[in-house]
Amino acid sequence: MHHFAYRDGRLFAEGIPLEKIAQEVGTPFYCYSHATLERHFQAFEASLGSVPHLVCFSVKSNSNLAVLSVFLNQGAGLDVVSGGELYRAMKAGADPKKIVFAGVGKTVREMEEALRAEILLFNVESEQELLALDRVAGLGGMKAPVALRINPDINPQTHPYISTGLKQNKFGIPFDRSLDVYRQAKALKYIDPIGVHCHIGSQILEVQPFVDTLGRIKALVKKLREESIAVQYLDLGGGLGITYEDEVAPPPSEYAEALLGELGDLDCTLIFEPGRVLVGNAGIMVTRVLYIKRGPEKSFIVVDAGMNDCIRPSLYGAYQAVWPVAQREGEKISGDVVGPICESGDFLAKDRLLPPLEPGDLVAVMSAGAYGFTMASNYNSRPRAAEVLVKGTEQWVVRDRETYEDIVQGESVPEALSGADSGDGR
Ligand SMILES: *Cc1c(COP(=O)(O)O)cnc(C)c1O
């Protein structure tokens, strides 16, 4: 599944002991496995066989330029949700003809940037956005290639924060409005409606919600074609789940087989936007134990990474396994792994039976490759962690640990407030 494994009781990333990286880079740090990234992409790609398709990695799940490059080298496209992500995609050398752009709040500036780059598809999420895009494209004398993001009202059976395809969610155009909005799109001079898009949520562990969604979309595509709206692209989004604890996630092969079965002979190029399934288990976060507070009920393992470094446990109550970097004999500790942040919600693991640990030990927070570093912040003025990519016995720091200077970068105190030697002496 991934290339983080023990050798003689020491945890390795591929061919490198994590202790060695910690010594050289300090803690906390994120560590990604090149072989795992490649393997996950290849498994996804292979499951689609000879069906015309494009796999666009979801940049928001892990946007490090080096990680993007690994996928681009494999022929991937990219799914972006902001101008900043488009900038990263271009900087990493993506072919704009393999970039799709989703998001409920695209600004004029972002539309201009994406039009200028000549991306493959705008995944448009509302009627007003469609009109705005028509206007912006017209001013630039361009035609915008568009897929409407359809909200199919399907329950993906996942955490409410990461459900996106229910009618109470802010995403997409309601299914029963879709035909009308396509007609409107067709009538607009600077809009070229060539696709249908949907994305129903994340960490989805059943294939059925995906199949049900495709069923609804397929019916729509047929109707659109009857009205000579030539749909070439079917973008089925991302959302396939992974194993964090003991969940059984359908492998990409099962997911693809179910979807291709439902697709039947519908002639379309399929687009997928996987994020988590490609990177989630290809990355870990390594942190050092600072103190152990033993209490009567439970103990607190205080480590040098917090919710600012990895917010998933605090934000969604998400489970991420915690492994010792050096295995040792002894009595297990029951308790929470907590960070230094001044919030009671600052924990990385709760109510666990943990391996024997002492101050100075390293632990790995597993399954941290997706929505890990990308959701990190500077809360409590903590510099964001370093990111390291390992390939075999090679390692590269692919993002430096931030410095205190980085943290205050761009801030200034207006002269009128800077007391001491300013002013007219009054
Ligand atoms: C977040 C997102 C994805 C990726 O979701 P995963 O669950 O990480 O696969 C794909 N498409 C869109 C539009 C998204 O917002």
XYZ file of C-alpha atoms and ligand atoms in Angstrom:
441
model
C 0.000 0.000 0.000
C 2.811 2.423 0.832
C 6.550 2.478 1.330
C 6.767 3.395 5.029
C 7.871 0.251 6.833
C 9.989 -1.017 9.729
C 13.409 -2.540 9.284
C 14.902 -3.942 12.482
C 12.504 -1.859 14.521
C 13.251 1.437 12.771
C 10.740 3.176 10.522
C 11.942 3.902 6.996
C 10.600 6.005 4.154
C 11.606 3.825 1.201
C 15.372 3.376 1.726
C 15.909 6.112 4.309
C 15.512 5.901 8.093
C 13.219 8.680 9.302
C 15.585 9.386 12.203
C 18.186 10.474 9.686
C 15.815 12.939 8.050
C 14.781 14.279 11.464
C 18.413 14.861 12.379
C 19.099 16.749 9.183
C 15.850 18.652 8.743
C 14.519 18.999 12.288
C 10.924 18.362 13.325
C 8.103 18.430 12.512
C 8.328 17.534 8.838
C 6.156 16.004 6.178
C 7.660 13.133 4.225
C 6.356 11.870 0.888
C 7.300 8.619 -0.826
C 7.989 8.939 -4.543
C 7.420 5.233 -5.194
C 4.039 5.381 -3.460
C 2.928 8.461 -5.386
C 3.863 6.795 -8.658
C 2.288 3.517 -7.721
C -1.006 5.097 -6.715
C -1.164 7.097 -9.918
C -0.333 4.074 -12.044
C -2.984 1.956 -10.323
C -5.604 4.610 -11.014
C -4.469 5.107 -14.589
C -4.286 1.382 -15.334
C -7.790 0.750 -14.011
C -9.197 2.936 -16.804
C -7.543 0.904 -19.530
C -8.162 2.037 -23.076
C -11.232 4.189 -22.361
C -10.463 7.781 -23.425
C -9.692 9.549 -20.170
C -7.642 12.126 -18.326
C -6.651 11.860 -14.671
C -6.397 15.368 -13.201
C -4.768 15.255 -9.777
C -6.594 17.476 -7.287
C -4.021 20.134 -6.399
C -5.727 21.167 -3.164
C -5.015 17.812 -1.556
C -1.253 18.300 -1.873
C 0.045 21.248 -3.814
C 3.799 20.949 -3.321
C 5.485 21.659 -6.645
C 7.630 18.524 -6.416
C 4.591 16.329 -5.765
C 2.819 17.914 -8.738
C 5.902 17.195 -10.849
C 5.833 13.516 -9.930
C 2.308 13.258 -11.323
C 3.010 15.473 -14.330
C 5.913 13.191 -15.244
C 3.395 10.346 -15.343
C 1.197 12.254 -17.787
C -1.342 13.558 -15.288
C -3.510 16.618 -15.708
C -4.380 18.861 -12.747
C -7.612 19.961 -11.085
C -7.342 23.466 -9.621
C -9.768 25.481 -7.501
C -8.134 28.937 -7.408
C -5.837 31.313 -9.238
C -3.094 30.385 -6.788
C -3.435 26.719 -7.675
C -3.435 27.582 -11.375
C -0.198 29.490 -10.782
C 1.308 26.441 -9.077
C 0.120 24.154 -11.853
C 1.762 26.325 -14.504
C 4.891 26.727 -12.413
C 5.177 22.949 -12.095
C 5.042 22.775 -15.889
C 1.509 21.429 -16.422
C 0.075 21.369 -19.919
C -2.801 23.882 -19.701
C -4.815 21.637 -22.013
C -4.881 19.192 -19.102
C -6.073 21.666 -16.449
C -9.645 21.852 -15.178
C -10.815 24.678 -12.893
C -13.625 24.261 -10.349
C -14.795 26.406 -7.422
C -17.958 28.292 -6.432
C -16.304 31.690 -6.194
C -14.110 32.333 -9.219
C -13.172 35.990 -9.523
C -12.824 37.985 -12.733
C -9.084 37.967 -12.306
C -9.002 34.173 -11.939
C -11.169 33.787 -15.032
C -8.849 36.045 -17.023
C -5.792 34.105 -15.887
C -7.327 30.768 -16.810
C -8.563 32.044 -20.183
C -5.137 33.415 -20.971
C -3.577 30.076 -20.032
C -6.087 28.321 -22.332
C -7.094 25.624 -19.875
C -9.150 22.588 -20.872
C -12.334 23.265 -18.889
C -13.994 25.719 -16.564
C -16.210 23.785 -14.205
C -18.914 26.406 -13.711
C -20.969 26.245 -10.535
C -23.798 28.778 -10.980
C -25.808 30.753 -13.515
C -24.272 34.032 -12.384
C -20.793 32.598 -12.756
C -21.701 31.497 -16.280
C -22.777 35.021 -17.190
C -19.658 36.500 -15.625
C -17.429 34.084 -17.538
C -19.235 34.941 -20.799
C -18.557 38.618 -20.154
C -14.888 38.131 -19.264
C -14.278 35.816 -22.230
C -16.022 38.279 -24.551
C -13.827 41.157 -23.400
C -10.792 39.041 -24.194
C -12.247 37.941 -27.533
C -12.165 34.321 -26.407
C -14.559 31.450 -26.030
C -14.547 29.682 -22.666
C -14.723 25.868 -22.706
C -17.250 24.976 -20.016
C -18.594 22.024 -18.078
C -21.443 22.836 -15.740
C -20.981 21.364 -12.304
C -24.164 19.510 -11.603
C -25.253 18.818 -8.062
C -26.874 15.398 -8.430
C -28.385 15.328 -4.903
C -26.705 12.050 -4.006
C -25.644 11.229 -0.460
C -22.025 10.064 -0.495
C -22.282 8.689 3.087
C -19.267 10.586 4.339
C -18.523 13.325 6.893
C -20.937 16.277 6.413
C -18.018 18.712 6.031
C -16.808 16.794 2.976
C -20.197 16.043 1.364
C -20.635 18.271 -1.666
C -23.304 16.671 -3.839
C -26.413 17.095 -1.710
C -28.916 19.798 -2.533
C -28.268 21.529 0.793
C -24.568 21.944 -0.174
C -23.284 25.133 -1.794
C -21.743 23.330 -4.757
C -22.945 23.084 -8.331
C -26.174 23.674 -10.196
C -29.252 21.818 -8.924
C -29.952 18.779 -11.067
C -33.447 19.902 -12.019
C -32.122 23.267 -13.247
C -29.368 21.724 -15.328
C -31.146 21.443 -18.686
C -32.251 25.075 -18.543
C -28.794 26.309 -17.663
C -27.243 24.308 -20.499
C -29.699 25.922 -22.923
C -28.681 29.287 -21.550
C -24.994 28.362 -21.908
C -25.509 27.310 -25.505
C -27.066 30.671 -26.287
C -24.151 32.631 -24.851
C -21.717 33.888 -27.424
C -18.487 33.344 -25.531
C -19.328 30.081 -23.813
C -18.707 26.677 -25.316
C -20.565 24.041 -23.271
C -18.589 20.879 -23.961
C -18.735 18.977 -20.695
C -20.600 17.924 -17.591
C -18.929 17.975 -14.194
C -19.835 16.582 -10.790
C -17.992 15.952 -7.546
C -20.063 14.564 -4.712
C -17.670 14.585 -1.789
C -14.538 13.116 -0.314
C -13.391 9.997 1.567
C -16.212 7.999 -0.029
C -15.978 4.304 0.764
C -18.711 2.845 -1.438
C -18.844 2.784 -5.232
C -22.639 2.996 -5.328
C -22.954 6.791 -4.815
C -20.545 7.300 -7.731
C -22.522 4.897 -9.912
C -25.827 6.543 -8.981
C -24.365 9.935 -9.834
C -23.125 8.720 -13.204
C -26.588 7.259 -13.882
C -28.172 10.672 -13.402
C -25.469 12.456 -15.411
C -25.717 9.957 -18.236
C -29.428 10.651 -18.618
C -28.631 14.363 -18.728
C -25.931 13.899 -21.398
C -28.399 12.056 -23.615
C -30.942 14.865 -23.298
C -28.287 17.476 -24.026
C -27.207 15.679 -27.163
C -30.815 15.558 -28.336
C -30.700 19.340 -28.172
C -27.405 19.316 -30.063
C -25.340 20.389 -27.085
C -22.257 18.371 -27.904
C -20.924 17.009 -24.628
C -17.414 15.638 -25.123
C -16.173 15.550 -21.555
C -17.636 13.841 -18.550
C -15.761 14.972 -15.452
C -16.659 12.667 -12.573
C -14.650 14.517 -9.926
C -12.686 12.851 -7.161
C -13.677 11.563 -3.761
C -12.529 7.974 -3.586
C -11.660 7.146 0.032
C -8.648 5.485 1.619
C -7.838 3.406 4.679
C -6.922 5.533 7.683
C -7.754 3.013 10.391
C -9.682 -0.069 9.376
C -11.984 1.293 6.683
C -12.259 -0.895 3.626
C -11.858 1.364 0.622
C -12.721 0.108 -2.837
C -9.551 -0.154 -4.919
C -9.417 2.072 -8.037
C -9.929 -1.050 -10.163
C -13.310 -1.740 -8.518
C -14.309 1.925 -8.756
C -13.371 2.128 -12.434
C -15.038 -1.159 -13.297
C -18.311 -0.073 -11.696
C -18.245 3.285 -13.463
C -17.293 1.900 -16.857
C -20.118 -0.612 -16.488
C -22.613 2.163 -15.822
C -21.175 4.309 -18.624
C -21.983 1.647 -21.211
C -21.474 2.848 -24.761
C -21.799 6.556 -24.002
C -19.107 8.148 -26.114
C -17.203 10.649 -23.981
C -13.742 11.438 -22.689
C -13.804 10.774 -18.972
C -12.034 13.107 -16.564
C -11.247 12.148 -12.975
C -10.032 14.425 -10.189
C -8.570 12.123 -7.544
C -6.739 13.744 -4.642
C -6.755 11.805 -1.390
C -6.558 8.366 -3.010
C -3.302 9.304 -4.755
C -1.508 11.158 -1.966
C -3.174 10.344 1.375
C -1.148 7.270 2.185
C 1.912 8.473 0.288
C 2.798 10.957 3.028
C 3.361 11.062 6.770
C 4.150 13.764 9.303
C 7.009 13.161 11.715
C 7.035 14.949 15.060
C 9.079 14.700 18.250
C 7.766 13.952 21.721
C 8.478 16.881 24.054
C 6.840 15.825 27.298
C 4.653 13.118 28.697
C 2.075 14.244 31.209
C 0.855 11.211 33.052
C -2.566 11.598 34.562
C -4.748 9.310 36.651
C -7.250 8.764 33.822
C -5.133 9.270 30.789
C -1.815 10.641 29.692
C -0.964 13.407 27.284
C 1.892 12.947 24.878
C 2.928 16.508 24.030
C 4.638 16.670 20.632
C 6.190 19.491 18.625
C 3.493 19.475 15.902
C -0.034 20.743 16.398
C -3.333 21.422 14.732
C -1.676 24.198 12.738
C 0.498 21.532 11.099
C -2.162 18.865 10.649
C -5.727 19.962 11.288
C -7.725 16.932 10.132
C -8.074 15.342 13.576
C -9.279 18.637 15.117
C -11.433 19.684 12.180
C -13.235 16.464 11.333
C -12.403 14.224 14.267
C -10.388 12.313 11.676
C -8.385 9.277 12.715
C -4.735 9.112 11.727
C -2.570 6.286 13.010
C 0.439 7.167 15.159
C 3.492 4.948 14.795
C 6.716 5.111 16.791
C 9.733 5.813 14.585
C 11.775 3.444 16.755
C 9.941 0.439 18.137
C 10.687 -0.425 21.732
C 9.587 -2.896 24.365
C 7.679 -1.732 27.396
C 4.358 -0.703 28.785
C 1.936 0.955 26.407
C 0.557 4.390 27.228
C -3.118 5.217 26.950
C -3.882 8.813 26.154
C -3.930 11.629 23.642
C -1.222 12.942 21.363
C -1.491 16.723 21.638
C 0.300 19.728 20.199
C 1.613 22.946 21.746
C -1.233 25.152 20.459
C -3.361 27.025 22.990
C -6.629 25.280 22.110
C -8.227 22.267 23.762
C -9.080 21.092 20.248
C -5.385 20.781 19.453
C -4.818 17.064 19.206
C -3.432 14.677 16.623
C -4.787 11.501 18.205
C -7.339 10.917 20.948
C -7.869 8.051 23.392
C -5.283 5.760 21.901
C -3.302 2.900 23.253
C 0.120 4.113 22.228
C 3.473 2.369 22.106
C 5.941 3.038 24.916
C 7.303 6.551 24.392
C 9.727 8.914 26.074
C 10.590 12.578 25.574
C 12.860 12.906 22.558
C 11.254 10.002 20.681
C 9.946 10.524 17.179
C 6.462 9.509 16.122
C 4.941 9.379 12.658
C 1.400 10.581 12.073
C 0.398 8.316 9.219
C -1.833 8.980 6.184
C -0.898 12.660 6.192
C -0.202 13.144 2.485
C -3.630 14.599 1.638
C -5.074 17.727 3.259
C -2.066 17.752 5.583
C 0.450 20.415 4.686
C -2.046 22.173 2.372
C -4.266 22.941 5.359
C -1.395 24.019 7.619
C -1.403 27.529 9.055
C 0.784 29.830 11.097
C -1.617 29.894 14.045
C 0.253 30.715 17.268
C 2.952 32.142 14.959
C 4.357 28.727 14.351
C 6.519 28.365 11.247
C 5.081 25.799 8.861
C 6.913 22.479 8.720
C 9.447 21.353 6.129
C 8.394 18.967 3.372
C 10.696 16.173 2.237
C 10.422 13.888 -0.777
C 12.120 10.498 -0.646
C 12.959 8.381 -3.667
C 14.818 5.160 -2.890
C 17.866 6.275 -0.940
C 17.636 9.883 -2.088
C 15.920 12.630 -0.134
C 15.164 16.225 -1.020
C 13.763 19.064 1.062
C 11.017 20.207 -1.312
C 9.858 23.018 0.956
C 12.022 24.667 3.582
C 10.782 24.989 7.099
C 9.519 28.552 7.500
C 11.502 31.043 9.527
C 10.247 33.677 11.983
C 11.033 36.267 9.286
C 8.739 34.389 6.894
C 5.962 34.622 9.460
C 5.985 38.420 9.658
C 6.758 38.869 5.970
C 4.570 41.608 4.497
C 3.470 43.038 7.830
C 4.252 46.622 8.770
C 3.462 49.082 11.498
C 2.096 52.396 10.158
C 4.421 55.252 11.030
C 1.652 57.006 12.933
C 1.608 54.095 15.379
C 5.279 53.618 15.874
C 5.539 55.868 18.932
C 9.072 56.524 20.160
C 11.010 58.631 17.665
C 8.190 59.668 15.343
C 5.954 62.719 15.230
C 6.309 66.373 15.958
C 7.240 66.112 19.611
C 3.842 66.890 21.051
C -11.503 18.395 -3.389
C -11.903 18.107 -4.773
C -11.443 16.956 -5.420
C -10.580 15.907 -4.752
O -11.258 15.180 -3.792
P -10.578 13.908 -3.109
O -11.574 13.430 -2.144
O -9.317 14.342 -2.470
O -10.334 12.907 -4.204
C -11.808 16.785 -6.737
N -12.590 17.681 -7.380
C -13.060 18.797 -6.783
C -13.909 19.741 -7.543
C -12.740 19.037 -5.458
O -13.216 20.141 -4.860
